Short mmCIF file of C-alpha atoms and ligand atoms in Angstrom, two decimals:
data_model
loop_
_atom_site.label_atom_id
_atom_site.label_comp_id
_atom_site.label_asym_id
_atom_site.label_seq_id
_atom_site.Cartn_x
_atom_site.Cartn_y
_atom_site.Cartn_z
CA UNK A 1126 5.81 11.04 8.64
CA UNK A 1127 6.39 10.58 5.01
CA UNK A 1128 2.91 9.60 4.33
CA UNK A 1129 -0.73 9.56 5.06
CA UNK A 1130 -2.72 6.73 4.31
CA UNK A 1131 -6.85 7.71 4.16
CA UNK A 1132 -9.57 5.27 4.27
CA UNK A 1133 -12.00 6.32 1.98
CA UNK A 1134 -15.86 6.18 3.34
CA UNK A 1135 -16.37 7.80 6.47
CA UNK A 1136 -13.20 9.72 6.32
CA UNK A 1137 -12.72 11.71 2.83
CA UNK A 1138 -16.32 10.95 1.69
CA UNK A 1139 -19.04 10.00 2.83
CA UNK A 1140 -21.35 7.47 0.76
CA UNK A 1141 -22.68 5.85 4.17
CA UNK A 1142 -26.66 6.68 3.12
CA UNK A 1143 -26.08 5.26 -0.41
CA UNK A 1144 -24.52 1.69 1.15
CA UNK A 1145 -27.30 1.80 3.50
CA UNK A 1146 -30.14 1.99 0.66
CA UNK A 1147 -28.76 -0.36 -1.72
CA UNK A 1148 -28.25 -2.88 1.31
CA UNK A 1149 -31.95 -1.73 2.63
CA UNK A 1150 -33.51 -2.47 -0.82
CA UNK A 1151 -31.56 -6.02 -0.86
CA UNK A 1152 -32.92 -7.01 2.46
CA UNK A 1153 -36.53 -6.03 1.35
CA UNK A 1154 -36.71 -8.00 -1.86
CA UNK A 1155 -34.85 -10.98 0.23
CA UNK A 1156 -38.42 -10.57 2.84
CA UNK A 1157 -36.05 -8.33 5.53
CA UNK A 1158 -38.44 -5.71 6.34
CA UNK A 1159 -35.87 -4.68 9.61
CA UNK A 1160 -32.66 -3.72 8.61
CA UNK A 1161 -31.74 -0.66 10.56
CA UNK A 1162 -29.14 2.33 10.33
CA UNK A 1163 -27.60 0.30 13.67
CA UNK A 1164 -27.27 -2.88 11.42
CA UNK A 1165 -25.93 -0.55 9.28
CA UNK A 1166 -22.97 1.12 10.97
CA UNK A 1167 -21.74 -2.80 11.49
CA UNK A 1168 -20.92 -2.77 7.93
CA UNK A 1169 -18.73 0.02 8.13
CA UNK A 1170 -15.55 -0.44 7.14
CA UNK A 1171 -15.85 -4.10 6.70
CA UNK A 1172 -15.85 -6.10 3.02
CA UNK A 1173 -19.00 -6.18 0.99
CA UNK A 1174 -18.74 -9.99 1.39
CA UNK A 1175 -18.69 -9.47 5.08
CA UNK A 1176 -21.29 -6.46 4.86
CA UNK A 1177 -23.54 -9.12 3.40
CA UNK A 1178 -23.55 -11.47 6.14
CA UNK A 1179 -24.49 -8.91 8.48
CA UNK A 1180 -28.04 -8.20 6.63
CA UNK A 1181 -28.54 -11.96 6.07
CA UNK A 1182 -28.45 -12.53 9.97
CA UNK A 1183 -31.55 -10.86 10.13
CA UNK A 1184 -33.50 -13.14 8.25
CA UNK A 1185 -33.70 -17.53 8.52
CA UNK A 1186 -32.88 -18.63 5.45
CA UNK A 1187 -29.44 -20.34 4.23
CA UNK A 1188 -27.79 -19.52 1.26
CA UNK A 1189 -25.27 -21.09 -0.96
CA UNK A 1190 -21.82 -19.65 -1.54
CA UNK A 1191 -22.60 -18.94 -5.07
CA UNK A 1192 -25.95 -17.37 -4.23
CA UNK A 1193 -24.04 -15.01 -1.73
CA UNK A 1194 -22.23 -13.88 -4.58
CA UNK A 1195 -25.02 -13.18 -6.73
CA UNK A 1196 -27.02 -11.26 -3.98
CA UNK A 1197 -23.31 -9.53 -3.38
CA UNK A 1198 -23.30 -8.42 -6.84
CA UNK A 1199 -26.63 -7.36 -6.42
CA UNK A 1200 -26.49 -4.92 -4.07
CA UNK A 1201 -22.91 -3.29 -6.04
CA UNK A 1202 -25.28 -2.74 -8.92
CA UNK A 1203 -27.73 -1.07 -6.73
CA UNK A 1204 -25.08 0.94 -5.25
CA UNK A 1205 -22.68 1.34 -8.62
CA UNK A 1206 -26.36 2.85 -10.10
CA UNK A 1207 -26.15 5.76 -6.77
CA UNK A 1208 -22.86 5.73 -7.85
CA UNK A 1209 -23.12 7.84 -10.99
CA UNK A 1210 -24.85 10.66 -9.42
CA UNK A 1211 -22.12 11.30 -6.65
CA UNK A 1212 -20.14 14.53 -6.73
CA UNK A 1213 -18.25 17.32 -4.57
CA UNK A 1214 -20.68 17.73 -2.09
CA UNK A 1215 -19.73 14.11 -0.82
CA UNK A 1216 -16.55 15.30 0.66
CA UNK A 1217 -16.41 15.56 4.16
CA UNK A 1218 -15.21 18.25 6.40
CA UNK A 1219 -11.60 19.30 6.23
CA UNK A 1220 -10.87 16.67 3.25
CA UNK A 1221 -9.72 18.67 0.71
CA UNK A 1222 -7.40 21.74 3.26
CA UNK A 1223 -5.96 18.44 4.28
CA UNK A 1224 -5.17 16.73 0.97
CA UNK A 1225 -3.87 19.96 -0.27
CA UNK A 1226 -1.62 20.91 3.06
CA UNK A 1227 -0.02 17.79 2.66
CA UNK A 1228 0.71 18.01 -1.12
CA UNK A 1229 2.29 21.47 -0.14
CA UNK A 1230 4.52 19.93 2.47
CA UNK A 1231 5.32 17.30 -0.07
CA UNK A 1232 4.22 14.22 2.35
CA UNK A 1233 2.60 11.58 -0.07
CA UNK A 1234 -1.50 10.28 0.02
CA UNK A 1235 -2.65 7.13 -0.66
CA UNK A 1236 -6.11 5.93 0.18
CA UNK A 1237 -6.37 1.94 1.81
CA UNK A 1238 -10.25 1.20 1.48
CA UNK A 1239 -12.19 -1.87 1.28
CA UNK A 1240 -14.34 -0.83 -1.49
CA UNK A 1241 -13.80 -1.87 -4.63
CA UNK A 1242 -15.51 1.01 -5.92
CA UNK A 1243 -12.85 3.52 -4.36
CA UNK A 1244 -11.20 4.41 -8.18
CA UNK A 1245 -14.66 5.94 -9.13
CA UNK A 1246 -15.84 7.59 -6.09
CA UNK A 1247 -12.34 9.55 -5.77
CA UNK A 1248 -13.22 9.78 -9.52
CA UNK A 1249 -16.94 11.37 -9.13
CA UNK A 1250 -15.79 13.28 -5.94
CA UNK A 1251 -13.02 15.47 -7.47
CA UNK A 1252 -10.56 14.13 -5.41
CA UNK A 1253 -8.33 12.08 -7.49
CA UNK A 1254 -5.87 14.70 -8.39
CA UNK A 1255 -4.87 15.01 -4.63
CA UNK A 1256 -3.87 11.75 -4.00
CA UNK A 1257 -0.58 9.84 -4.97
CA UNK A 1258 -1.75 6.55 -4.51
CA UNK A 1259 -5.12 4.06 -4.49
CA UNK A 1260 -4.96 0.76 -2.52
CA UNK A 1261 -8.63 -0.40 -2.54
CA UNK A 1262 -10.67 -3.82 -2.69
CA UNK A 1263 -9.26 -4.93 -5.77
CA UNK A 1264 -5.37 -4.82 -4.62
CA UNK A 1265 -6.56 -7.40 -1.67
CA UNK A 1266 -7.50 -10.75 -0.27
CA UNK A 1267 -7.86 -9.96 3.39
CA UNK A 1268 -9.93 -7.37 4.88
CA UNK A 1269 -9.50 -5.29 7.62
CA UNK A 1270 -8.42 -5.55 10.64
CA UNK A 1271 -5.79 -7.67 8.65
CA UNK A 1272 -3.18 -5.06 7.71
CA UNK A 1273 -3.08 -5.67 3.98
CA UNK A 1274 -4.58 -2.28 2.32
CA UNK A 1275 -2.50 -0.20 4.14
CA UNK A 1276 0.75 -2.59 3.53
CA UNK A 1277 0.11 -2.43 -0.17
CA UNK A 1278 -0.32 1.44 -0.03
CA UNK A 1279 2.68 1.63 2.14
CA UNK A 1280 4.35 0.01 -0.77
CA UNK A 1281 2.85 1.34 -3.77
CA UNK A 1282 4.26 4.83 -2.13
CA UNK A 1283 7.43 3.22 -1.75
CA UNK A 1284 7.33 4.37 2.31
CA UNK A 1285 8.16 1.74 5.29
CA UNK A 1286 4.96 1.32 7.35
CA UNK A 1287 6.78 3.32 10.01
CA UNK A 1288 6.77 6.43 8.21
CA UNK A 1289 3.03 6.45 7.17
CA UNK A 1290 0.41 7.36 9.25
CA UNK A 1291 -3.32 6.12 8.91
CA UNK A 1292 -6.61 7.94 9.12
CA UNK A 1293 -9.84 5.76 10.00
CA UNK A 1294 -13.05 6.41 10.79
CA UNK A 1295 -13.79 1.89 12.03
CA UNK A 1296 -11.83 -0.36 14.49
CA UNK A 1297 -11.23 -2.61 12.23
CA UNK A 1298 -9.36 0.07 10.03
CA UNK A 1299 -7.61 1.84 13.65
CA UNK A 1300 -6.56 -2.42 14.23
CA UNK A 1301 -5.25 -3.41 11.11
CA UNK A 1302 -3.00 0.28 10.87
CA UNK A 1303 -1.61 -1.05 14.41
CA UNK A 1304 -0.39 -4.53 12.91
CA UNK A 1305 0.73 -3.07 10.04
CA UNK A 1306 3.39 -1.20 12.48
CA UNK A 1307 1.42 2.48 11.62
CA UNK A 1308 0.59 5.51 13.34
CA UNK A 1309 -2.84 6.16 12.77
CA UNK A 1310 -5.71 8.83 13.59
CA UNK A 1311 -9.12 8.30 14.53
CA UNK A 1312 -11.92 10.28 12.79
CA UNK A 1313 -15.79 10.37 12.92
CA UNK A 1314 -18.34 9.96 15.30
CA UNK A 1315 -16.49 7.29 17.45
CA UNK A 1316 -13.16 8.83 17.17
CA UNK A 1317 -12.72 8.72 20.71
CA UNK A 1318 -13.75 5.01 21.01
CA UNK A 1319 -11.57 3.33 18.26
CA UNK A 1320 -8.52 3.02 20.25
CA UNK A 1321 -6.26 5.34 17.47
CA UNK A 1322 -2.94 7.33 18.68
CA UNK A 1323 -4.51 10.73 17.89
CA UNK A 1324 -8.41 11.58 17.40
CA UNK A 1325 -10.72 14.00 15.84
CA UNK A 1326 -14.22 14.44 15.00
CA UNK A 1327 -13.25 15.53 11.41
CA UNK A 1328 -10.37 16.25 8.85
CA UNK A 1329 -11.28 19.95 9.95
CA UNK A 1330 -10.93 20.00 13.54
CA UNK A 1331 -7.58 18.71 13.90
CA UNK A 1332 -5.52 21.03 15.70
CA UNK A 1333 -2.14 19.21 16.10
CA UNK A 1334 -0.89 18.41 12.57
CA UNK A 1335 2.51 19.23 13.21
CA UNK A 1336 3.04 16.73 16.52
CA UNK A 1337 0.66 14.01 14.25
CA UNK A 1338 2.90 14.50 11.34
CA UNK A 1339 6.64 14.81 13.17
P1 B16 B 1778 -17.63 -2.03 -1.85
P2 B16 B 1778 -13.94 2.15 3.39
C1 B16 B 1778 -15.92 0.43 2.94
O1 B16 B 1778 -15.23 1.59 2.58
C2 B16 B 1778 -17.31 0.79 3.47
O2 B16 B 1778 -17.20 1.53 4.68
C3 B16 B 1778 -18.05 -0.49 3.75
O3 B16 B 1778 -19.36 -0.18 4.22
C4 B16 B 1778 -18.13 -1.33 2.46
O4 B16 B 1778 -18.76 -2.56 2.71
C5 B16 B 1778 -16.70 -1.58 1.94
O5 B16 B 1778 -16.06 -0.34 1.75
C6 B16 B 1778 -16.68 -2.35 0.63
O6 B16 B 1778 -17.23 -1.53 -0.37
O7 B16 B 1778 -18.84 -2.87 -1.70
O8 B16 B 1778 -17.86 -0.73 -2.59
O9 B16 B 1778 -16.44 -2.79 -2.41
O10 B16 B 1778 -14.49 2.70 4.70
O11 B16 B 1778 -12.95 1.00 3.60
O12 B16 B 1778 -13.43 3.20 2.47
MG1 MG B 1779 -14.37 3.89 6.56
#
């Protein structure tokens, strides 16, 4: 492998409980009074756009494309607010060893993740310096499974898909590494369900880097 493509939230960082607040505090001004942690983990990995949806099912009413957006926007100020606050401790297990093994062996990093907000969190976390590469929500048009973020950070690194293995903590990320022609690596608590070549709990309990990475 030449290089290692990371989604961003759920993998390197984790800014799950902030998404879930902002999106909780949308639903309550909109009258949702359920929206659960298991509503929740739906939206990971997927657009806001798409995350939006998913809270709006719970209640009846029908809105307009343009109020979507507003409501969209909404809940990114919310969350853009939580935002400011973020810092080291955000890194998840094994993130940084990782980043820095790989800068040693001199394979290149990019992160492919939905969120338009991935410049500042790598930003607020630290762990800009580590990483060769950003191919986020703002690069795209389709969202995963479609293979886009990872094509475009496949590019920007100037590496054929071939060569670049993925890391994903959702399906729809593990999916749209496969149709972009990747390797890829299953993290987080359904690493074993997410259909990926290799899995691992974490960043930190991978024991096999040198068969992942040959
Ligand atoms: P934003 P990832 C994803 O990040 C989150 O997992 C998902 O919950 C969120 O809806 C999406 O980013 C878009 O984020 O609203 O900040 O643009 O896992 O692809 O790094
Ligand atoms: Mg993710």
């Amino acid at each position: 492998m030449k290089g290692v493509i990371f989604d961003l939230d759920g993998v390197l960082v984790s800014t799950d409980e902030l998404h879930f607040n902002a999106w909780e505090r949308l639903a309550k001004e909109l009258g949702i009074n359920n929206f659960t942690r298991e509503d929740n983990e739906r939206q990971r990995g997927v657009s806001r756009m798409a995350s939006l949806e998913v809270v709006l099912e719970k209640g009846t009413h029908q809105y307009t494309e343009e109020e979507k957006i507003e409501l969209a926007d909404r809940k990114n100020s919310y969350y853009v607010d939580m935002l400011q606050n973020l810092d080291d401790s955000a890194v998840l297990d094994g993130a940084i060893d990782t980043l820095k093994m790989l800068n040693e062996k001199g394979i290149k990093t990019a992160v492919g993740s939905a969120s338009k907000n991935a410049p500042l969190i790598l930003e607020k976390t630290g762990l800009l310096p580590y990483i060769d590469k950003i191919s986020c929500g703002l690069d795209v048009t389709k969202s995963k499974p479609d293979p886009e973020v990872f094509l475009v950070a496949a590019k920007k690194l100037d590496i054929v898909p071939e060569e670049c293995l993925v890391v994903e903590d959702a399906k729809a990320g593990i999916e749209a590494a496969k149709a972009g022609g990747m390797k890829s690596l299953g993290v987080g608590p359904f690493n074993e369900e997410l259909g990926a070549d290799y899995h691992s709990m974490t960043l930190g309990t991978v024991n096999n880097w040198e068969e992942i990475l040959c």
